[in-house]
Amino acid sequence: LVFQAWEQSAGVVVFPNIQLLASEVSKLLTKEIKKILNGKPAEEARLALEQLLQQKGEAEYGHLLLKSVYLLSQTDLRTMWNIIGSGLPAALMQCLYLFFTFPLKKTSDDGETSEDDTQTQEMLVKIMLNMYREEQGVEELLAADKLQSLIIATASLWDQCSHSWKVPTGHVLRTISKAQTKNSIVYLQAVDCIKIAIQNLFKLADTLPACDVCEAASIVLCFVKDSYPVSSALLTEFENNDGYQLLLKILLRCEGSQQNEGDSYLDEILDMLTCLTTCGKTELKVSGNIVHPQLPHFNFEWTRSSGMTVKNLQAFQVLQSIFQKSNDQYLCERILAAIGTIWAWDTVNFFLLEWTLQPINQFIDIIHFKPHPVQVQFFRLVESIVLDLSYVPHEILKKVQYLIKENIVPFCSLTALQCLLSMTKKDLLFSDIFRDSGLLGLLLALLRKQAKILRKSAGTRLHGLEEGTEKELNAVMLKMVAALTVRSVRNTVVLKDYGMVPYIKIFLDDECYRSATLSILEQLSVINYEEYMSIIIGALCSSTQGELHLKLDLLKSLLRILESPKSHSAFRTCSGFNGLLSLLSDMEGALQDSPSGLWAPVGQNCILELVFYTLQGITAALHLDPVNSNFFQRNGFFEKMAEDLGSLGCFWTQGEYQISLSLEKTRTFAEFLDAAFCSSEPFPVWLKNCIWILKFLDHMVKGTLHLESYFKERKPEMGEASRDDDERPQAQEEHPVALKRPGNKLPTSAYRLWGNPEKWETRDYTIVHPGAVCVMVRLLPKLYKDGHSQVSVNI
């Protein structure tokens, strides 16, 4: 009744002399247990124990004692010491041994346990956990001589024990393991506990499922690992009795097994094995033979140690052997994660391991046999050597380069090359390293071969996964060459001396290769502007009407190069002006209300974008270049530009306009733009297109068009869908730029080509290209139809 009141009062009721009460109740429970066990056979004693501790009708004396100790064990540490001193730790260990070792025979096949059984088990286990967390509680176990019996039982009878007691027994033994003392270690060593357990586990490893063996082995390994800070005796016993060979055998048995709840014990073994790599008395030494060149900020502090350096190569060799012998994805990924963890503990561990056992160097020879996710994880680990340790592993990089050269598995070669590409982007030093190692020459040779294949197979396509991987490999090779040539004139010269320019050009046609190809060609311009201009202008002129994206990408590349004034003369001598104007000529009728032919499926936004970048290129070539400006004016190119822009179809068509338009209000050009794009007035698409082109010309007059940006940068990817919504109704056509300003108003100062004549004398407006004004003047009359003003603009 007192305990019921105490339990229901949530500890409000306080007992005087509670330590004495705990001691007496614990002694009474211990006495009852010993009475039950005395002289009985094991199975009979186990049944009698269950009857004593369970709540069965009137006979609940033992259950009341157990519950009393359970409640008292949760009070304070002094009370717990009194419980421990009663002899209960040894008595309950004997009970646990019987419950675990001798399962009761069930009268039914369902194997279910009652609620009373579960409650009794929970209380019993909780009392043991509370007692065995204390070193005093572990010391009390040694006199009973049952600890080693239970450990050995888990290693020999795991398949015959009580299933419901497996997990509780594991919890109790792991708790004891964490509280080991010198005396307990001496005791376990004296009875050859670890030796016998290993011998039994070797037998289980041949018969039991892998997850069960892992669960049993993890208990034994806990005692080995947890005892090491106190004494190395159990680790020595483990090593002398082929403990590492046992772990290797068990872990390799996990290969191909289904991933289930047993994985937690597999992970536990791998984690403990990883920790054992730091358990040793002798510090390993490394030669310090750093191969140069190294990154400028690399600094190897030999004397600095975190205390987590590798001292146990045998433990690491188990991890290494598992990766070498297994192709199981989960196992291999866990091994690589363990290696990464060891490196993270102390950066010196990479050097200690790589200069003694060379794990990464050896793994490269077999990595192509591993599953794809393992390959990706492995090369990320290799990449981290450079990115995280700031170290250049020359021997490893040579092996990776050889792997790419052999190309046994394209996906593996692709992943390896992506790893090297990431390194190359880190520091310019790798441009020299990979040139001197022959990687640049290798990639150029492979790209030459692929370019020839592309040229022969023009117009035909391969299908399937192989094509995808091969195509991506080509793309990464181009990116790698681009990365090696950027800011490296020497590597660009190597590329040119290899005669690669004609072959690199071939990759321009495929959108997934284009970005890297243009980057390479742009590097070529550093040593030869004329050759670059000849390639780009030639590609622009030879492109078909349907290759709109190609034209845009070429024009954007051209604009980047034209930022250098040194390129302007090359642009002129390579017929750049003629080339860009020919693009406008080829767009005849592209912006009329109903485009015909090849322009019909192309969205008008894309066409406007092409007009914009074409005019940007011309403006950039004219910018601050008197020779080009004079050449453009003298050859009548402004007049040709006006004619070509007028032929686009938005300024003048032969048919009737679909929308009758009445715009009687006279506006400045800025107000006209505001009305067209920021108001609800019914401006037809053709008129908006006209206004856009006049806007481009307005900036060209000022000489600033090449500095403007109205269109979002496009990032082409493999398998990219079309950017245009061709079936969108014309009335809902969106223009490339939403002219959003505060209050939906445009700053008039930005568009002061037209305005109040009274203010002409005071405006700050500089006409850089008068010829562009003439183009605008030529285009404006085309907004009139049959002599009747459709649009009135105050000029």
mmCIF file of C-alpha atoms in Angstrom, residues 405-633:
data_model
loop_
_atom_site.group_PDB
_atom_site.id
_atom_site.type_symbol
_atom_site.label_atom_id
_atom_site.label_comp_id
_atom_site.label_asym_id
_atom_site.label_seq_id
_atom_site.Cartn_x
_atom_site.Cartn_y
_atom_site.Cartn_z
ATOM 1 C CA LYS A 405 42.876 6.564 -70.859
ATOM 2 C CA GLU A 406 41.823 2.895 -70.676
ATOM 3 C CA ASN A 407 38.110 3.836 -70.514
ATOM 4 C CA ILE A 408 37.067 0.315 -69.534
ATOM 5 C CA VAL A 409 33.753 1.553 -68.111
ATOM 6 C CA PRO A 410 32.598 4.869 -69.637
ATOM 7 C CA PHE A 411 30.638 5.893 -66.525
ATOM 8 C CA CYS A 412 33.732 5.376 -64.373
ATOM 9 C CA SER A 413 35.868 7.399 -66.798
ATOM 10 C CA LEU A 414 33.234 10.129 -66.772
ATOM 11 C CA THR A 415 33.169 10.280 -62.952
ATOM 12 C CA ALA A 416 36.965 10.286 -62.770
ATOM 13 C CA LEU A 417 37.199 13.123 -65.282
ATOM 14 C CA GLN A 418 34.593 15.151 -63.381
ATOM 15 C CA CYS A 419 36.793 14.736 -60.310
ATOM 16 C CA LEU A 420 39.835 16.093 -62.166
ATOM 17 C CA LEU A 421 37.725 18.917 -63.613
ATOM 18 C CA SER A 422 36.726 20.002 -60.100
ATOM 19 C CA MET A 423 40.401 20.037 -59.076
ATOM 20 C CA THR A 424 41.383 22.039 -62.160
ATOM 21 C CA LYS A 425 38.883 24.749 -61.286
ATOM 22 C CA LYS A 426 40.416 25.071 -57.816
ATOM 23 C CA ASP A 427 43.815 26.384 -58.857
ATOM 24 C CA LEU A 428 45.648 27.376 -62.038
ATOM 25 C CA LEU A 429 48.502 25.076 -60.992
ATOM 26 C CA PHE A 430 46.539 22.086 -62.290
ATOM 27 C CA SER A 431 46.688 23.540 -65.810
ATOM 28 C CA ASP A 432 50.439 22.923 -65.714
ATOM 29 C CA ILE A 433 50.198 19.606 -63.846
ATOM 30 C CA PHE A 434 47.736 18.037 -66.267
ATOM 31 C CA ARG A 435 49.613 19.350 -69.288
ATOM 32 C CA ASP A 436 52.947 17.958 -68.080
ATOM 33 C CA SER A 437 51.338 14.640 -67.087
ATOM 34 C CA GLY A 438 49.994 14.209 -70.625
ATOM 35 C CA LEU A 439 46.313 14.518 -69.733
ATOM 36 C CA LEU A 440 45.768 17.497 -72.043
ATOM 37 C CA GLY A 441 47.302 15.623 -74.972
ATOM 38 C CA LEU A 442 45.218 12.544 -74.136
ATOM 39 C CA LEU A 443 41.985 14.541 -74.103
ATOM 40 C CA LEU A 444 42.832 16.258 -77.389
ATOM 41 C CA ALA A 445 43.491 12.896 -79.027
ATOM 42 C CA LEU A 446 40.176 11.509 -77.727
ATOM 43 C CA LEU A 447 38.283 14.606 -78.852
ATOM 44 C CA ARG A 448 39.853 14.415 -82.326
ATOM 45 C CA LYS A 449 38.579 10.853 -82.591
ATOM 46 C CA GLN A 450 35.093 11.815 -81.407
ATOM 47 C CA ALA A 451 34.971 14.806 -83.763
ATOM 48 C CA LYS A 452 35.686 12.529 -86.732
ATOM 49 C CA ILE A 453 32.884 10.217 -85.619
ATOM 50 C CA LEU A 454 30.503 13.165 -85.301
ATOM 51 C CA ARG A 455 31.442 14.415 -88.751
ATOM 52 C CA LYS A 456 30.819 11.021 -90.338
ATOM 53 C CA SER A 457 27.563 10.405 -88.462
ATOM 54 C CA ALA A 458 26.079 13.863 -89.110
ATOM 55 C CA GLY A 459 22.317 13.590 -89.319
ATOM 56 C CA THR A 460 22.132 10.191 -87.589
ATOM 57 C CA ARG A 461 21.530 9.575 -83.896
ATOM 58 C CA LEU A 462 22.369 6.762 -81.526
ATOM 59 C CA HIS A 463 19.951 5.669 -78.858
ATOM 60 C CA GLY A 464 20.027 4.295 -75.327
ATOM 61 C CA LEU A 465 21.972 4.730 -72.104
ATOM 62 C CA GLU A 466 25.359 4.142 -73.757
ATOM 63 C CA GLU A 467 24.840 7.151 -76.005
ATOM 64 C CA GLY A 468 23.957 9.275 -72.964
ATOM 65 C CA THR A 469 27.091 8.319 -71.043
ATOM 66 C CA GLU A 470 29.360 8.641 -74.069
ATOM 67 C CA LYS A 471 27.862 12.004 -74.932
ATOM 68 C CA GLU A 472 28.270 13.260 -71.383
ATOM 69 C CA LEU A 473 31.865 12.022 -71.387
ATOM 70 C CA ASN A 474 32.535 14.051 -74.544
ATOM 71 C CA ALA A 475 30.952 17.092 -72.896
ATOM 72 C CA VAL A 476 33.124 16.736 -69.766
ATOM 73 C CA MET A 477 36.250 16.259 -71.911
ATOM 74 C CA LEU A 478 35.470 19.539 -73.659
ATOM 75 C CA LYS A 479 34.854 21.237 -70.297
ATOM 76 C CA MET A 480 38.173 19.882 -69.050
ATOM 77 C CA VAL A 481 40.038 21.223 -72.088
ATOM 78 C CA ALA A 482 38.268 24.544 -71.629
ATOM 79 C CA ALA A 483 39.325 24.625 -67.963
ATOM 80 C CA LEU A 484 42.920 23.740 -68.883
ATOM 81 C CA THR A 485 43.148 26.485 -71.512
ATOM 82 C CA VAL A 486 41.471 29.283 -69.568
ATOM 83 C CA ARG A 487 44.123 31.828 -68.535
ATOM 84 C CA SER A 488 46.800 29.461 -69.902
ATOM 85 C CA VAL A 489 48.307 30.713 -73.144
ATOM 86 C CA ARG A 490 50.749 27.816 -73.095
ATOM 87 C CA ASN A 491 47.965 25.222 -73.092
ATOM 88 C CA THR A 492 46.106 27.126 -75.802
ATOM 89 C CA VAL A 493 49.241 27.006 -77.944
ATOM 90 C CA VAL A 494 49.449 23.244 -77.311
ATOM 91 C CA LEU A 495 45.866 22.888 -78.544
ATOM 92 C CA LYS A 496 46.637 24.889 -81.690
ATOM 93 C CA ASP A 497 49.891 23.013 -82.322
ATOM 94 C CA TYR A 498 47.979 19.730 -82.109
ATOM 95 C CA GLY A 499 45.914 20.980 -85.083
ATOM 96 C CA MET A 500 42.749 20.743 -83.008
ATOM 97 C CA VAL A 501 40.980 23.921 -84.112
ATOM 98 C CA PRO A 502 39.172 22.356 -87.126
ATOM 99 C CA TYR A 503 38.030 19.450 -84.922
ATOM 100 C CA ILE A 504 36.898 21.626 -82.020
ATOM 101 C CA LYS A 505 34.658 23.543 -84.447
ATOM 102 C CA ILE A 506 32.692 20.365 -85.172
ATOM 103 C CA PHE A 507 31.327 20.296 -81.627
ATOM 104 C CA LEU A 508 29.604 23.665 -82.106
ATOM 105 C CA ASP A 509 26.602 22.062 -83.778
ATOM 106 C CA ASP A 510 25.515 20.113 -80.674
ATOM 107 C CA GLU A 511 24.005 22.312 -77.984
ATOM 108 C CA CYS A 512 25.265 20.201 -75.070
ATOM 109 C CA TYR A 513 28.872 20.694 -76.265
ATOM 110 C CA ARG A 514 28.548 24.312 -77.336
ATOM 111 C CA SER A 515 29.308 26.201 -74.129
ATOM 112 C CA ALA A 516 32.633 24.438 -73.540
ATOM 113 C CA THR A 517 33.516 24.615 -77.254
ATOM 114 C CA LEU A 518 32.948 28.356 -77.357
ATOM 115 C CA SER A 519 35.043 28.739 -74.204
ATOM 116 C CA ILE A 520 37.928 26.931 -75.933
ATOM 117 C CA LEU A 521 37.581 29.065 -79.062
ATOM 118 C CA GLU A 522 37.466 32.214 -76.949
ATOM 119 C CA GLN A 523 40.788 31.207 -75.389
ATOM 120 C CA LEU A 524 42.089 30.760 -78.919
ATOM 121 C CA SER A 525 41.282 34.412 -79.602
ATOM 122 C CA VAL A 526 43.908 35.418 -77.031
ATOM 123 C CA ILE A 527 46.641 34.233 -79.385
ATOM 124 C CA ASN A 528 44.856 34.774 -82.705
ATOM 125 C CA TYR A 529 41.838 37.083 -82.993
ATOM 126 C CA GLU A 530 41.601 36.595 -86.748
ATOM 127 C CA GLU A 531 41.246 32.820 -86.473
ATOM 128 C CA TYR A 532 38.527 33.138 -83.825
ATOM 129 C CA MET A 533 36.603 35.738 -85.852
ATOM 130 C CA SER A 534 36.881 33.657 -88.986
ATOM 131 C CA ILE A 535 35.401 30.631 -87.181
ATOM 132 C CA ILE A 536 32.541 32.491 -85.487
ATOM 133 C CA ILE A 537 31.558 34.653 -88.462
ATOM 134 C CA GLY A 538 31.781 31.641 -90.729
ATOM 135 C CA ALA A 539 29.569 29.583 -88.402
ATOM 136 C CA LEU A 540 27.036 32.422 -88.225
ATOM 137 C CA CYS A 541 26.853 32.756 -91.988
ATOM 138 C CA SER A 542 26.602 29.006 -92.583
ATOM 139 C CA SER A 543 23.939 28.427 -89.926
ATOM 140 C CA THR A 544 20.441 27.743 -91.193
ATOM 141 C CA GLN A 545 17.283 29.656 -90.276
ATOM 142 C CA GLY A 546 16.254 26.863 -87.917
ATOM 143 C CA GLU A 547 19.490 27.010 -85.917
ATOM 144 C CA LEU A 548 18.332 29.964 -83.863
ATOM 145 C CA HIS A 549 19.968 28.865 -80.602
ATOM 146 C CA LEU A 550 23.280 28.338 -82.365
ATOM 147 C CA LYS A 551 23.180 31.883 -83.720
ATOM 148 C CA LEU A 552 22.370 33.327 -80.306
ATOM 149 C CA ASP A 553 25.198 31.411 -78.601
ATOM 150 C CA LEU A 554 27.672 32.457 -81.283
ATOM 151 C CA LEU A 555 26.613 36.101 -80.991
ATOM 152 C CA LYS A 556 26.978 36.052 -77.191
ATOM 153 C CA SER A 557 30.471 34.590 -77.531
ATOM 154 C CA LEU A 558 31.325 37.239 -80.107
ATOM 155 C CA LEU A 559 30.167 39.968 -77.724
ATOM 156 C CA ARG A 560 32.472 38.666 -74.997
ATOM 157 C CA ILE A 561 35.470 38.872 -77.326
ATOM 158 C CA LEU A 562 34.503 42.273 -78.714
ATOM 159 C CA GLU A 563 34.926 43.673 -75.200
ATOM 160 C CA SER A 564 38.614 43.796 -76.123
ATOM 161 C CA PRO A 565 39.372 46.716 -78.498
ATOM 162 C CA LYS A 566 42.145 44.597 -80.045
ATOM 163 C CA SER A 567 39.499 42.340 -81.586
ATOM 164 C CA HIS A 568 37.761 45.105 -83.546
ATOM 165 C CA SER A 569 40.124 45.160 -86.525
ATOM 166 C CA ALA A 570 39.982 41.345 -86.769
ATOM 167 C CA PHE A 571 36.184 41.542 -86.780
ATOM 168 C CA ARG A 572 36.280 44.038 -89.679
ATOM 169 C CA THR A 573 38.881 42.169 -91.758
ATOM 170 C CA CYS A 574 36.962 38.893 -91.322
ATOM 171 C CA SER A 575 33.816 40.467 -92.832
ATOM 172 C CA GLY A 576 32.115 40.637 -89.468
ATOM 173 C CA PHE A 577 29.791 43.497 -90.435
ATOM 174 C CA ASN A 578 28.662 41.720 -93.586
ATOM 175 C CA GLY A 579 28.143 38.542 -91.590
ATOM 176 C CA LEU A 580 25.914 40.129 -88.950
ATOM 177 C CA LEU A 581 23.909 42.109 -91.483
ATOM 178 C CA SER A 582 23.353 38.919 -93.454
ATOM 179 C CA LEU A 583 21.624 37.517 -90.349
ATOM 180 C CA LEU A 584 19.139 40.388 -90.538
ATOM 181 C CA SER A 585 18.677 39.847 -94.283
ATOM 182 C CA ASP A 586 17.836 36.189 -93.700
ATOM 183 C CA MET A 587 15.057 37.185 -91.295
ATOM 184 C CA GLU A 588 12.838 38.784 -93.919
ATOM 185 C CA GLY A 589 9.195 38.534 -92.862
ATOM 186 C CA ALA A 590 10.073 36.924 -89.525
ATOM 187 C CA LEU A 591 8.121 39.503 -87.478
ATOM 188 C CA GLN A 592 5.067 39.920 -89.667
ATOM 189 C CA ASP A 593 1.667 39.070 -88.220
ATOM 190 C CA SER A 594 1.666 35.580 -89.681
ATOM 191 C CA PRO A 595 5.275 34.473 -90.294
ATOM 192 C CA SER A 596 5.654 31.984 -93.087
ATOM 193 C CA GLY A 597 8.117 29.205 -93.828
ATOM 194 C CA LEU A 598 10.734 28.312 -91.254
ATOM 195 C CA TRP A 599 9.867 31.332 -89.087
ATOM 196 C CA ALA A 600 6.291 30.144 -88.482
ATOM 197 C CA PRO A 601 7.101 27.803 -85.526
ATOM 198 C CA VAL A 602 9.614 30.219 -83.951
ATOM 199 C CA GLY A 603 8.374 32.451 -81.142
ATOM 200 C CA GLN A 604 8.659 36.167 -81.863
ATOM 201 C CA ASN A 605 10.518 36.685 -78.595
ATOM 202 C CA CYS A 606 13.384 34.555 -79.898
ATOM 203 C CA ILE A 607 13.417 36.495 -83.150
ATOM 204 C CA LEU A 608 13.583 39.798 -81.262
ATOM 205 C CA GLU A 609 16.375 38.338 -79.155
ATOM 206 C CA LEU A 610 18.330 37.491 -82.313
ATOM 207 C CA VAL A 611 17.801 41.036 -83.650
ATOM 208 C CA PHE A 612 18.960 42.468 -80.343
ATOM 209 C CA TYR A 613 22.197 40.438 -80.123
ATOM 210 C CA THR A 614 22.958 41.113 -83.795
ATOM 211 C CA LEU A 615 22.665 44.870 -83.272
ATOM 212 C CA GLN A 616 24.640 44.509 -80.017
ATOM 213 C CA GLY A 617 27.484 42.865 -81.927
ATOM 214 C CA ILE A 618 27.565 45.647 -84.499
ATOM 215 C CA THR A 619 27.518 48.314 -81.774
ATOM 216 C CA ALA A 620 30.305 46.572 -79.826
ATOM 217 C CA ALA A 621 32.490 46.435 -82.950
ATOM 218 C CA LEU A 622 31.888 50.154 -83.563
ATOM 219 C CA HIS A 623 32.441 51.191 -79.946
ATOM 220 C CA LEU A 624 35.305 53.704 -79.657
ATOM 221 C CA ASP A 625 36.791 52.437 -82.933
ATOM 222 C CA PRO A 626 37.034 55.273 -85.522
ATOM 223 C CA VAL A 627 38.306 52.920 -88.237
ATOM 224 C CA ASN A 628 35.313 50.591 -87.915
ATOM 225 C CA SER A 629 32.875 53.490 -87.627
ATOM 226 C CA ASN A 630 34.247 55.092 -90.792
ATOM 227 C CA PHE A 631 34.241 51.716 -92.576
ATOM 228 C CA PHE A 632 30.624 51.068 -91.596
ATOM 229 C CA GLN A 633 29.489 54.541 -92.686
#
